C-alpha cells in the first residue's frame, strides 16, 4: 500500500514537504513518481526517481523549485516543494512502477501502483 501525505494550504512562496510511504514492500526497489491533477485538467507528471541509480526527472514547472529524494530509513520518497505558486494547487499522487526496473520513465501510464492523493492548495 502506498500512502501520500503532507499536503495542506500555504500562501504563494511557501513550502510543503510531501511524503510517499509504502507498507508491505520496499519502495527503494522501484521507480517512484509524483504526479498531480490540477482541477479541470488531466493528471500530469511532476517528478520521478529511478529504481536503478536514483536518477531523477523533473517536468519544467518543477525544475529549480521541487526536489525528489528517497528516505530509505522511513521507506519513503519525499517531494520537497519550495516557492509554491497558486497554479501548483492540485491533488498530488505518488505511484510506483513495479514492472521492468530497467526502464525509467516519468509518464503516469507507466506507473501501476498508486496511492491516494493529498491536496495542496496555494493561495495568492
PDB file of C-alpha atoms in Angstrom:
ATOM      1  CA  UNK A   1       0.000   0.000   0.000  1.00  0.00           C
ATOM      2  CA  UNK A   2       1.205   3.483  -0.870  1.00  0.00           C
ATOM      3  CA  UNK A   3       0.214   6.495   1.139  1.00  0.00           C
ATOM      4  CA  UNK A   4       0.848  10.107   0.257  1.00  0.00           C
ATOM      5  CA  UNK A   5       0.627  12.779   2.903  1.00  0.00           C
ATOM      6  CA  UNK A   6       1.921  16.217   3.701  1.00  0.00           C
ATOM      7  CA  UNK A   7      -0.465  18.329   1.668  1.00  0.00           C
ATOM      8  CA  UNK A   8      -2.069  21.431   3.044  1.00  0.00           C
ATOM      9  CA  UNK A   9      -2.743  25.088   2.470  1.00  0.00           C
ATOM     10  CA  UNK A  10       0.058  27.593   2.059  1.00  0.00           C
ATOM     11  CA  UNK A  11       0.486  31.057   0.692  1.00  0.00           C
ATOM     12  CA  UNK A  12       2.308  31.798  -2.518  1.00  0.00           C
ATOM     13  CA  UNK A  13       6.043  31.455  -1.999  1.00  0.00           C
ATOM     14  CA  UNK A  14       5.619  28.925   0.773  1.00  0.00           C
ATOM     15  CA  UNK A  15       6.879  25.368   1.018  1.00  0.00           C
ATOM     16  CA  UNK A  16       5.464  21.926   1.610  1.00  0.00           C
ATOM     17  CA  UNK A  17       7.069  18.537   2.006  1.00  0.00           C
ATOM     18  CA  UNK A  18       5.115  15.612   0.628  1.00  0.00           C
ATOM     19  CA  UNK A  19       5.924  12.070   1.657  1.00  0.00           C
ATOM     20  CA  UNK A  20       5.045   8.800  -0.004  1.00  0.00           C
ATOM     21  CA  UNK A  21       5.350   5.797   2.258  1.00  0.00           C
ATOM     22  CA  UNK A  22       4.948   2.135   1.466  1.00  0.00           C
ATOM     23  CA  UNK A  23       3.790  -0.774   3.513  1.00  0.00           C
ATOM     24  CA  UNK A  24       4.254  -4.348   2.512  1.00  0.00           C
ATOM     25  CA  UNK A  25       7.117  -3.729   0.108  1.00  0.00           C
ATOM     26  CA  UNK A  26      10.399  -1.869  -0.106  1.00  0.00           C
ATOM     27  CA  UNK A  27       9.990   1.359  -2.006  1.00  0.00           C
ATOM     28  CA  UNK A  28      13.688   1.650  -2.719  1.00  0.00           C
ATOM     29  CA  UNK A  29      13.398  -1.252  -5.122  1.00  0.00           C
ATOM     30  CA  UNK A  30      11.131   0.636  -7.519  1.00  0.00           C
ATOM     31  CA  UNK A  31      10.959   3.811  -9.515  1.00  0.00           C
ATOM     32  CA  UNK A  32       8.624   6.215  -7.784  1.00  0.00           C
ATOM     33  CA  UNK A  33       6.892   9.215  -9.216  1.00  0.00           C
ATOM     34  CA  UNK A  34       4.885  12.164  -8.056  1.00  0.00           C
ATOM     35  CA  UNK A  35       2.016  13.259 -10.257  1.00  0.00           C
ATOM     36  CA  UNK A  36      -0.710  15.817  -9.863  1.00  0.00           C
ATOM     37  CA  UNK A  37      -4.150  16.627 -11.089  1.00  0.00           C
ATOM     38  CA  UNK A  38      -4.960  20.295 -11.348  1.00  0.00           C
ATOM     39  CA  UNK A  39      -8.720  20.960 -11.229  1.00  0.00           C
ATOM     40  CA  UNK A  40     -10.137  20.728 -14.709  1.00  0.00           C
ATOM     41  CA  UNK A  41      -7.009  19.246 -16.247  1.00  0.00           C
ATOM     42  CA  UNK A  42      -5.535  15.830 -16.917  1.00  0.00           C
ATOM     43  CA  UNK A  43      -3.138  14.242 -14.492  1.00  0.00           C
ATOM     44  CA  UNK A  44       0.466  15.215 -15.181  1.00  0.00           C
ATOM     45  CA  UNK A  45       3.892  14.180 -14.058  1.00  0.00           C
ATOM     46  CA  UNK A  46       5.833  16.252 -11.560  1.00  0.00           C
ATOM     47  CA  UNK A  47       8.997  14.354 -10.698  1.00  0.00           C
ATOM     48  CA  UNK A  48      10.271  10.791 -10.608  1.00  0.00           C
ATOM     49  CA  UNK A  49      13.208   8.906  -9.131  1.00  0.00           C
ATOM     50  CA  UNK A  50      14.629   5.778 -10.683  1.00  0.00           C
ATOM     51  CA  UNK A  51      14.980   2.318  -9.224  1.00  0.00           C
ATOM     52  CA  UNK A  52      18.418   1.667 -10.659  1.00  0.00           C
ATOM     53  CA  UNK A  53      20.501   4.613  -9.535  1.00  0.00           C
ATOM     54  CA  UNK A  54      18.181   7.222  -8.014  1.00  0.00           C
ATOM     55  CA  UNK A  55      18.475   9.417 -11.068  1.00  0.00           C
ATOM     56  CA  UNK A  56      15.675  11.945 -11.237  1.00  0.00           C
ATOM     57  CA  UNK A  57      13.410  13.625 -13.733  1.00  0.00           C
ATOM     58  CA  UNK A  58      11.501  16.847 -13.326  1.00  0.00           C
ATOM     59  CA  UNK A  59       8.945  18.482 -15.525  1.00  0.00           C
ATOM     60  CA  UNK A  60       9.712  22.062 -16.451  1.00  0.00           C
ATOM     61  CA  UNK A  61       7.474  23.718 -13.879  1.00  0.00           C
ATOM     62  CA  UNK A  62       9.138  21.731 -11.083  1.00  0.00           C
ATOM     63  CA  UNK A  63      12.746  22.401 -12.010  1.00  0.00           C
ATOM     64  CA  UNK A  64      14.511  24.599  -9.517  1.00  0.00           C
ATOM     65  CA  UNK A  65      11.596  24.546  -7.083  1.00  0.00           C
ATOM     66  CA  UNK A  66      10.875  20.896  -6.300  1.00  0.00           C
ATOM     67  CA  UNK A  67      13.261  18.178  -5.144  1.00  0.00           C
ATOM     68  CA  UNK A  68      12.545  14.464  -5.052  1.00  0.00           C
ATOM     69  CA  UNK A  69      14.545  12.158  -2.820  1.00  0.00           C
ATOM     70  CA  UNK A  70      14.412   8.864  -1.001  1.00  0.00           C
ATOM     71  CA  UNK A  71      14.301   8.353   2.725  1.00  0.00           C
ATOM     72  CA  UNK A  72      15.101   4.667   2.882  1.00  0.00           C
ATOM     73  CA  UNK A  73      15.070   4.625   6.662  1.00  0.00           C
ATOM     74  CA  UNK A  74      11.389   5.525   6.502  1.00  0.00           C
ATOM     75  CA  UNK A  75      10.733   3.532   3.327  1.00  0.00           C
ATOM     76  CA  UNK A  76       9.562   6.743   1.724  1.00  0.00           C
ATOM     77  CA  UNK A  77      10.018   9.085  -1.194  1.00  0.00           C
ATOM     78  CA  UNK A  78       9.832  12.774  -0.420  1.00  0.00           C
ATOM     79  CA  UNK A  79       8.914  15.697  -2.637  1.00  0.00           C
ATOM     80  CA  UNK A  80      10.146  18.989  -1.234  1.00  0.00           C
ATOM     81  CA  UNK A  81       8.239  21.824  -2.854  1.00  0.00           C
ATOM     82  CA  UNK A  82       9.501  25.378  -2.476  1.00  0.00           C
ATOM     83  CA  UNK A  83       8.343  28.696  -3.878  1.00  0.00           C
ATOM     84  CA  UNK A  84       4.867  27.360  -4.395  1.00  0.00           C
ATOM     85  CA  UNK A  85       2.555  29.202  -6.750  1.00  0.00           C
ATOM     86  CA  UNK A  86      -1.235  29.260  -6.980  1.00  0.00           C
ATOM     87  CA  UNK A  87      -1.007  27.221 -10.182  1.00  0.00           C
ATOM     88  CA  UNK A  88       0.560  24.402  -8.131  1.00  0.00           C
ATOM     89  CA  UNK A  89      -2.806  23.869  -6.474  1.00  0.00           C
ATOM     90  CA  UNK A  90      -3.700  20.251  -7.177  1.00  0.00           C
ATOM     91  CA  UNK A  91      -4.152  16.803  -5.758  1.00  0.00           C
ATOM     92  CA  UNK A  92      -0.730  15.188  -5.653  1.00  0.00           C
ATOM     93  CA  UNK A  93      -0.325  11.444  -6.054  1.00  0.00           C
ATOM     94  CA  UNK A  94       2.609   9.125  -5.655  1.00  0.00           C
ATOM     95  CA  UNK A  95       2.991   5.948  -7.634  1.00  0.00           C
ATOM     96  CA  UNK A  96       5.453   3.117  -8.050  1.00  0.00           C
ATOM     97  CA  UNK A  97       6.469   1.324 -11.190  1.00  0.00           C
ATOM     98  CA  UNK A  98       6.606  -2.316 -10.149  1.00  0.00           C
ATOM     99  CA  UNK A  99       7.421  -3.825 -13.537  1.00  0.00           C
ATOM    100  CA  UNK A 100      10.626  -3.662 -15.572  1.00  0.00           C
ATOM    101  CA  UNK A 101      13.017  -1.923 -13.199  1.00  0.00           C
ATOM    102  CA  UNK A 102      15.418  -1.332 -16.088  1.00  0.00           C
ATOM    103  CA  UNK A 103      13.167   1.266 -17.681  1.00  0.00           C
ATOM    104  CA  UNK A 104      12.883   4.692 -16.075  1.00  0.00           C
ATOM    105  CA  UNK A 105      10.088   6.968 -17.148  1.00  0.00           C
ATOM    106  CA  UNK A 106       8.037   9.737 -15.647  1.00  0.00           C
ATOM    107  CA  UNK A 107       4.861   9.087 -17.588  1.00  0.00           C
ATOM    108  CA  UNK A 108       1.869   8.319 -15.433  1.00  0.00           C
ATOM    109  CA  UNK A 109       0.645   5.433 -17.590  1.00  0.00           C
ATOM    110  CA  UNK A 110       3.946   3.626 -16.933  1.00  0.00           C
ATOM    111  CA  UNK A 111       3.230   3.512 -13.203  1.00  0.00           C
ATOM    112  CA  UNK A 112       0.988   0.763 -11.958  1.00  0.00           C
ATOM    113  CA  UNK A 113       0.764   1.084  -8.185  1.00  0.00           C
ATOM    114  CA  UNK A 114      -0.891   4.212  -6.905  1.00  0.00           C
ATOM    115  CA  UNK A 115      -1.557   5.778  -3.557  1.00  0.00           C
ATOM    116  CA  UNK A 116      -4.379   8.094  -2.656  1.00  0.00           C
ATOM    117  CA  UNK A 117      -3.811  11.762  -3.305  1.00  0.00           C
ATOM    118  CA  UNK A 118      -3.013  14.596  -0.979  1.00  0.00           C
ATOM    119  CA  UNK A 119      -4.407  18.054  -1.638  1.00  0.00           C
ATOM    120  CA  UNK A 120      -2.110  21.042  -1.982  1.00  0.00           C
ATOM    121  CA  UNK A 121      -3.721  24.474  -2.012  1.00  0.00           C
ATOM    122  CA  UNK A 122      -1.653  27.579  -2.679  1.00  0.00           C
ATOM    123  CA  UNK A 123      -3.277  30.955  -2.191  1.00  0.00           C
ATOM    124  CA  UNK A 124      -2.074  34.221  -3.654  1.00  0.00           C
TER     125      UNK A 124
END
